[in-house]
PDB file of C-alpha atoms (C1' of nucleotides) in Angstrom:
ATOM      1  CA  MET A 186      70.278 -36.359-216.000  1.00 63.00           C
ATOM      2  CA  GLU A 187      72.468 -39.039-214.467  1.00 68.00           C
ATOM      3  CA  VAL A 188      75.042 -38.600-217.173  1.00 85.00           C
ATOM      4  CA  ALA A 189      75.486 -34.893-216.609  1.00 92.00           C
ATOM      5  CA  PRO A 190      78.109 -35.221-213.865  1.00 90.00           C
ATOM      6  CA  ASP A 191      79.987 -37.715-216.040  1.00 92.00           C
ATOM      7  CA  CYS A 192      80.558 -35.016-218.607  1.00 94.00           C
ATOM      8  CA  LEU A 193      82.657 -33.051-216.166  1.00 94.00           C
ATOM      9  CA  GLY A 194      86.335 -33.575-216.802  1.00 93.00           C
ATOM     10  CA  LYS A 195      85.851 -34.916-220.299  1.00 94.00           C
ATOM     11  CA  VAL A 196      87.532 -33.274-223.244  1.00 95.00           C
ATOM     12  CA  LEU A 197      85.712 -31.686-226.126  1.00 97.00           C
ATOM     13  CA  VAL A 198      87.629 -31.727-229.380  1.00 97.00           C
ATOM     14  CA  HIS A 199      86.849 -29.835-232.555  1.00 96.00           C
ATOM     15  CA  GLY A 200      89.622 -29.746-235.083  1.00 94.00           C
ATOM     16  CA  ARG A 201      92.756 -28.458-233.378  1.00 94.00           C
ATOM     17  CA  ALA A 202      90.873 -26.861-230.538  1.00 96.00           C
ATOM     18  CA  ALA A 203      90.223 -28.834-227.380  1.00 96.00           C
ATOM     19  CA  GLY A 204      88.984 -28.069-223.904  1.00 96.00           C
ATOM     20  CA  ARG A 205      88.106 -29.780-220.664  1.00 95.00           C
ATOM     21  CA  ILE A 206      84.495 -29.538-219.570  1.00 95.00           C
ATOM     22  CA  VAL A 207      84.259 -27.873-216.192  1.00 94.00           C
ATOM     23  CA  GLU A 208      80.639 -26.794-216.019  1.00 94.00           C
ATOM     24  CA  VAL A 209      77.415 -28.384-217.276  1.00 95.00           C
ATOM     25  CA  GLU A 210      73.693 -28.194-216.740  1.00 94.00           C
ATOM     26  CA  ALA A 211      71.120 -30.945-217.138  1.00 96.00           C
ATOM     27  CA  TYR A 212      67.874 -30.402-218.955  1.00 96.00           C
ATOM     28  CA  LEU A 213      65.120 -32.951-218.792  1.00 95.00           C
ATOM     29  CA  GLY A 214      62.057 -33.480-220.883  1.00 94.00           C
ATOM     30  CA  LEU A 215      58.404 -32.648-220.594  1.00 93.00           C
ATOM     31  CA  ASP A 216      58.522 -32.024-216.860  1.00 93.00           C
ATOM     32  CA  ASP A 217      61.268 -29.454-217.090  1.00 94.00           C
ATOM     33  CA  LEU A 218      59.633 -26.200-218.106  1.00 94.00           C
ATOM     34  CA  ALA A 219      63.023 -24.608-218.565  1.00 94.00           C
ATOM     35  CA  ALA A 220      63.984 -27.084-221.261  1.00 96.00           C
ATOM     36  CA  HIS A 221      63.222 -26.462-224.882  1.00 96.00           C
ATOM     37  CA  ALA A 222      61.935 -30.000-225.040  1.00 96.00           C
ATOM     38  CA  SER A 223      59.194 -29.374-222.513  1.00 95.00           C
ATOM     39  CA  ARG A 224      56.750 -28.368-225.230  1.00 93.00           C
ATOM     40  CA  GLY A 225      57.197 -31.626-227.057  1.00 93.00           C
ATOM     41  CA  ILE A 226      58.781 -32.381-230.373  1.00 95.00           C
ATOM     42  CA  THR A 227      59.250 -29.377-232.631  1.00 95.00           C
ATOM     43  CA  PRO A 228      61.468 -28.991-235.669  1.00 94.00           C
ATOM     44  CA  ARG A 229      64.090 -27.535-233.377  1.00 95.00           C
ATOM     45  CA  THR A 230      63.954 -30.011-230.532  1.00 96.00           C
ATOM     46  CA  ARG A 231      63.652 -33.207-232.489  1.00 96.00           C
ATOM     47  CA  VAL A 232      67.342 -33.875-231.974  1.00 96.00           C
ATOM     48  CA  ILE A 233      66.822 -34.029-228.227  1.00 97.00           C
ATOM     49  CA  PHE A 234      64.263 -36.749-228.686  1.00 96.00           C
ATOM     50  CA  GLY A 235      66.589 -38.636-231.005  1.00 96.00           C
ATOM     51  CA  GLU A 236      69.535 -40.863-230.265  1.00 95.00           C
ATOM     52  CA  PRO A 237      71.882 -40.077-227.382  1.00 96.00           C
ATOM     53  CA  GLY A 238      75.457 -39.062-227.983  1.00 96.00           C
ATOM     54  CA  HIS A 239      74.659 -36.414-230.520  1.00 97.00           C
ATOM     55  CA  ALA A 240      75.147 -32.675-230.537  1.00 97.00           C
ATOM     56  CA  TYR A 241      72.226 -30.328-230.161  1.00 97.00           C
ATOM     57  CA  VAL A 242      73.190 -26.819-231.172  1.00 97.00           C
ATOM     58  CA  TYR A 243      70.727 -23.963-231.019  1.00 95.00           C
ATOM     59  CA  PHE A 244      70.856 -20.287-231.709  1.00 95.00           C
ATOM     60  CA  ILE A 245      69.821 -18.040-228.859  1.00 94.00           C
ATOM     61  CA  TYR A 246      69.179 -14.348-228.371  1.00 93.00           C
ATOM     62  CA  GLY A 247      70.023 -13.606-231.955  1.00 91.00           C
ATOM     63  CA  ARG A 248      73.717 -13.855-231.315  1.00 92.00           C
ATOM     64  CA  TYR A 249      75.022 -16.983-229.775  1.00 94.00           C
ATOM     65  CA  ASP A 250      75.055 -20.709-230.250  1.00 95.00           C
ATOM     66  CA  CYS A 251      74.844 -23.112-227.356  1.00 96.00           C
ATOM     67  CA  LEU A 252      76.094 -26.671-227.285  1.00 97.00           C
ATOM     68  CA  ASN A 253      74.287 -29.642-225.786  1.00 97.00           C
ATOM     69  CA  PHE A 254      74.808 -33.384-225.663  1.00 96.00           C
ATOM     70  CA  THR A 255      71.722 -35.490-226.060  1.00 96.00           C
ATOM     71  CA  ALA A 256      71.534 -37.986-223.237  1.00 95.00           C
ATOM     72  CA  GLU A 257      68.310 -39.968-223.144  1.00 95.00           C
ATOM     73  CA  PRO A 258      67.362 -42.880-225.425  1.00 95.00           C
ATOM     74  CA  GLU A 259      65.388 -42.224-228.551  1.00 95.00           C
ATOM     75  CA  GLY A 260      61.850 -41.135-227.812  1.00 94.00           C
ATOM     76  CA  GLN A 261      62.794 -39.454-224.541  1.00 95.00           C
ATOM     77  CA  ALA A 262      64.044 -35.944-224.044  1.00 96.00           C
ATOM     78  CA  GLY A 263      67.119 -35.111-222.063  1.00 95.00           C
ATOM     79  CA  CYS A 264      70.303 -33.215-222.736  1.00 96.00           C
ATOM     80  CA  VAL A 265      73.338 -31.708-221.112  1.00 96.00           C
ATOM     81  CA  LEU A 266      74.214 -28.091-221.715  1.00 96.00           C
ATOM     82  CA  ILE A 267      77.922 -27.365-221.790  1.00 96.00           C
ATOM     83  CA  ARG A 268      78.445 -24.085-219.978  1.00 94.00           C
ATOM     84  CA  ALA A 269      82.195 -23.744-219.607  1.00 94.00           C
ATOM     85  CA  LEU A 270      85.444 -25.224-220.872  1.00 95.00           C
ATOM     86  CA  GLU A 271      89.023 -25.076-219.759  1.00 94.00           C
ATOM     87  CA  PRO A 272      91.011 -24.504-222.975  1.00 95.00           C
ATOM     88  CA  LEU A 273      93.704 -27.120-223.463  1.00 95.00           C
ATOM     89  CA  SER A 274      94.989 -26.799-227.008  1.00 95.00           C
ATOM     90  CA  GLY A 275      94.471 -24.593-230.019  1.00 96.00           C
ATOM     91  CA  LEU A 276      94.638 -21.525-227.820  1.00 95.00           C
ATOM     92  CA  ALA A 277      95.857 -19.271-230.606  1.00 94.00           C
ATOM     93  CA  LEU A 278      92.945 -20.345-232.732  1.00 95.00           C
ATOM     94  CA  MET A 279      90.500 -19.670-229.929  1.00 94.00           C
ATOM     95  CA  HIS A 280      91.987 -16.280-229.332  1.00 93.00           C
ATOM     96  CA  ARG A 281      91.528 -15.402-232.965  1.00 93.00           C
ATOM     97  CA  ARG A 282      87.905 -16.428-232.833  1.00 94.00           C
ATOM     98  CA  ARG A 283      87.328 -14.401-229.684  1.00 92.00           C
ATOM     99  CA  PRO A 284      89.359 -11.188-229.905  1.00 90.00           C
ATOM    100  CA  LYS A 285      87.442  -9.733-226.988  1.00 89.00           C
ATOM    101  CA  ALA A 286      88.776 -12.310-224.577  1.00 90.00           C
ATOM    102  CA  LYS A 287      92.090 -11.183-223.233  1.00 88.00           C
ATOM    103  CA  ARG A 288      92.539 -13.849-220.640  1.00 89.00           C
ATOM    104  CA  ILE A 289      92.457 -17.588-221.021  1.00 91.00           C
ATOM    105  CA  GLU A 290      89.674 -17.770-218.481  1.00 90.00           C
ATOM    106  CA  GLU A 291      87.468 -15.724-220.761  1.00 91.00           C
ATOM    107  CA  LEU A 292      87.904 -17.865-223.860  1.00 93.00           C
ATOM    108  CA  ALA A 293      85.241 -20.416-223.090  1.00 93.00           C
ATOM    109  CA  ARG A 294      83.555 -19.082-220.012  1.00 92.00           C
ATOM    110  CA  GLY A 295      79.898 -19.448-220.822  1.00 92.00           C
ATOM    111  CA  PRO A 296      77.691 -21.293-223.290  1.00 94.00           C
ATOM    112  CA  GLY A 297      77.894 -18.705-226.054  1.00 94.00           C
ATOM    113  CA  CYS A 298      81.588 -18.130-225.490  1.00 94.00           C
ATOM    114  CA  LEU A 299      82.688 -21.704-225.770  1.00 95.00           C
ATOM    115  CA  THR A 300      80.881 -22.296-229.024  1.00 96.00           C
ATOM    116  CA  MET A 301      82.618 -19.288-230.479  1.00 95.00           C
ATOM    117  CA  ALA A 302      85.990 -20.349-229.179  1.00 95.00           C
ATOM    118  CA  MET A 303      85.547 -23.874-230.487  1.00 96.00           C
ATOM    119  CA  GLY A 304      84.073 -22.758-233.785  1.00 96.00           C
ATOM    120  CA  ILE A 305      80.825 -24.603-233.209  1.00 96.00           C
ATOM    121  CA  THR A 306      77.866 -23.603-235.324  1.00 95.00           C
ATOM    122  CA  ARG A 307      74.378 -24.890-235.995  1.00 95.00           C
ATOM    123  CA  ARG A 308      75.920 -26.838-238.853  1.00 94.00           C
ATOM    124  CA  LEU A 309      76.929 -29.367-236.230  1.00 96.00           C
ATOM    125  CA  ASN A 310      73.387 -29.746-234.958  1.00 97.00           C
ATOM    126  CA  GLY A 311      72.529 -33.433-234.820  1.00 96.00           C
ATOM    127  CA  SER A 312      76.042 -34.581-235.590  1.00 96.00           C
ATOM    128  CA  ASP A 313      77.477 -37.706-234.006  1.00 96.00           C
ATOM    129  CA  LEU A 314      79.859 -37.008-231.135  1.00 96.00           C
ATOM    130  CA  VAL A 315      81.852 -40.159-231.817  1.00 95.00           C
ATOM    131  CA  GLU A 316      82.286 -40.090-235.564  1.00 94.00           C
ATOM    132  CA  GLY A 317      81.587 -36.468-236.426  1.00 94.00           C
ATOM    133  CA  ALA A 318      83.874 -33.475-236.622  1.00 95.00           C
ATOM    134  CA  LEU A 319      83.081 -32.720-233.032  1.00 97.00           C
ATOM    135  CA  THR A 320      84.131 -35.394-230.566  1.00 97.00           C
ATOM    136  CA  VAL A 321      84.215 -36.040-226.847  1.00 96.00           C
ATOM    137  CA  ARG A 322      86.941 -38.009-225.138  1.00 94.00           C
ATOM    138  CA  ALA A 323      87.614 -39.010-221.587  1.00 91.00           C
ATOM    139  CA  MET A 324      90.891 -38.103-219.944  1.00 80.00           C
ATOM    140  CA  ARG A 325      93.429 -40.871-219.609  1.00 76.00           C
ATOM    141  CA  GLU A 326      93.595 -40.516-215.898  1.00 73.00           C
ATOM    142  CA  PRO A 327      90.298 -40.012-214.161  1.00 68.00           C
ATOM    143  CA  ALA A 328      90.487 -36.437-213.074  1.00 68.00           C
ATOM    144  CA  SER A 329      89.965 -36.096-209.378  1.00 79.00           C
ATOM    145  CA  PHE A 330      88.130 -32.991-208.394  1.00 90.00           C
ATOM    146  CA  GLU A 331      85.445 -31.822-206.082  1.00 92.00           C
ATOM    147  CA  MET A 332      82.090 -31.501-207.725  1.00 92.00           C
ATOM    148  CA  GLY A 333      79.720 -28.714-206.858  1.00 91.00           C
ATOM    149  CA  VAL A 334      75.982 -28.620-207.426  1.00 92.00           C
ATOM    150  CA  SER A 335      73.719 -25.631-207.646  1.00 90.00           C
ATOM    151  CA  ALA A 336      70.678 -24.189-209.386  1.00 89.00           C
ATOM    152  CA  ARG A 337      70.818 -23.498-213.076  1.00 91.00           C
ATOM    153  CA  ILE A 338      71.667 -20.143-214.547  1.00 90.00           C
ATOM    154  CA  GLY A 339      69.980 -17.797-216.957  1.00 89.00           C
ATOM    155  CA  ILE A 340      66.532 -19.331-217.013  1.00 90.00           C
ATOM    156  CA  THR A 341      63.176 -18.056-215.824  1.00 87.00           C
ATOM    157  CA  LYS A 342      61.335 -21.271-215.073  1.00 91.00           C
ATOM    158  CA  CYS A 343      62.297 -23.986-212.647  1.00 91.00           C
ATOM    159  CA  ALA A 344      65.237 -21.800-211.780  1.00 88.00           C
ATOM    160  CA  ASP A 345      65.725 -23.470-208.424  1.00 88.00           C
ATOM    161  CA  TRP A 346      66.260 -27.003-209.598  1.00 92.00           C
ATOM    162  CA  PRO A 347      69.745 -28.160-208.571  1.00 93.00           C
ATOM    163  CA  LEU A 348      70.764 -29.467-211.973  1.00 94.00           C
ATOM    164  CA  ARG A 349      73.974 -27.564-212.525  1.00 93.00           C
ATOM    165  CA  PHE A 350      77.252 -29.358-211.959  1.00 94.00           C
ATOM    166  CA  PHE A 351      80.696 -27.808-211.963  1.00 92.00           C
ATOM    167  CA  VAL A 352      84.272 -28.390-210.910  1.00 92.00           C
ATOM    168  CA  LYS A 353      84.589 -26.783-207.539  1.00 90.00           C
ATOM    169  CA  GLY A 354      87.214 -24.113-207.262  1.00 86.00           C
ATOM    170  CA  ASN A 355      87.983 -24.088-210.990  1.00 89.00           C
ATOM    171  CA  ARG A 356      88.435 -20.547-212.184  1.00 88.00           C
ATOM    172  CA  PHE A 357      87.147 -21.327-215.663  1.00 91.00           C
ATOM    173  CA  VAL A 358      83.644 -21.695-214.300  1.00 90.00           C
ATOM    174  CA  SER A 359      81.624 -18.706-215.356  1.00 81.00           C
ATOM    175  CA  ARG A 360      81.264 -15.951-212.824  1.00 71.00           C
ATOM    176  CA  TYR A 361      77.538 -15.690-213.355  1.00 65.00           C
ATOM    177  CA  SER A 362      77.429 -19.052-211.680  1.00 53.00           C
ATOM    178  CA  ALA A 363      79.555 -18.049-208.741  1.00 43.00           C
ATOM    179  CA  ARG A 364      76.471 -17.845-206.544  1.00 38.00           C
ATOM    180  CA  SER A 365      76.675 -20.189-203.651  1.00 34.00           C
TER     181      SER A 365
ATOM    182  C1'  DC F  27      84.419  -6.031-207.905  1.00 61.84           C
ATOM    183  C1'  DA F  28      79.130  -6.196-208.415  1.00 61.84           C
ATOM    184  C1'  DA F  29      74.960  -4.997-210.591  1.00 61.84           C
ATOM    185  C1'  DT F  30      72.077  -3.367-214.563  1.00 61.84           C
ATOM    186  C1'  DA F  31      70.596  -2.467-219.321  1.00 61.84           C
ATOM    187  C1'  DG F  32      70.849  -3.342-224.274  1.00 61.84           C
ATOM    188  C1'  DA F  33      71.587  -5.881-228.501  1.00 61.84           C
ATOM    189  C1'  DT F  34      69.327  -9.039-231.979  1.00 61.84           C
ATOM    190  C1'  DC F  35      67.053 -13.231-234.544  1.00 61.84           C
ATOM    191  C1'  DA F  36      65.325 -18.076-234.931  1.00 61.84           C
ATOM    192  C1'  DT F  37      61.523 -20.371-233.283  1.00 61.84           C
ATOM    193  C1'  DC F  38      56.986 -20.872-231.467  1.00 61.84           C
ATOM    194  C1'  DT F  39      51.990 -18.963-230.494  1.00 61.84           C
TER     195       DT F  39
ATOM    196  C1'  DG T  80      54.299 -10.489-232.462  1.00 61.84           C
ATOM    197  C1'  DA T  81      56.565 -12.224-228.139  1.00 61.84           C
ATOM    198  C1'  DT T  82      60.116 -14.637-226.062  1.00 61.84           C
ATOM    199  C1'  DG T  83      64.583 -16.631-224.707  1.00 61.84           C
ATOM    200  C1'  DA T  84      69.280 -22.465-221.571  1.00 61.84           C
ATOM    201  C1'  DT T  85      73.332 -15.071-223.266  1.00 61.84           C
ATOM    202  C1'  DC T  86      77.294 -11.740-223.572  1.00 61.84           C
ATOM    203  C1'  DT T  87      79.253  -7.298-223.552  1.00 61.84           C
ATOM    204  C1'  DA T  88      79.578  -2.617-222.120  1.00 61.84           C
ATOM    205  C1'  DT T  89      78.635   0.719-218.805  1.00 61.84           C
ATOM    206  C1'  DT T  90      77.681   2.552-214.380  1.00 61.84           C
ATOM    207  C1'  DG T  91      77.994   2.530-209.452  1.00 61.84           C
ATOM    208  C1'  DC T  92      80.582   1.246-204.916  1.00 61.84           C
TER     209       DC T  92
END
DNA sequence: CAATAGATCATCT
DNA sequence: GATGATCTATTGC
């Protein structure tokens, strides 16, 4: 979970679309009942137990994909859920993929939204974030921002663990997380 | 602007 | 068969 805050401010690139990560959540392993990995290795969670630096994409609620980065070494579970992006380039493309979003803030505001905007599907599950089609880069200049911490969103177990990190004051952070 | 209900399917029990 | 790391639309202030 130590790497979760590091993901803030980094840039996610998929094809021509790119966005800055402004909101993430950390999910641990067996001790974290909210994590998919808490039940151990299953066909779906085996990526989390695999090598770090890979994408874990899962389908949720019959509609949406969510994007994670695996974080812990092989054999251990741990991942970072990307909750919100600030769109940087490929805006027209994102708009086409999300006709419902009329404002830029709505393009990638939320786990399901950002995967749609970026065109991420389960096809990318387990793909390498360095060599694959989906990549993560750090900004040239270390972005200076205030980091906020709060409880995670949208879960029913361990809902009070302060494992959510976001860029304070950034309006691209989802409103469901505006609790303070 | 804030809060609530409904849609919908892959995965696990 | 039940459940969920969600989003959108609708209703109420």
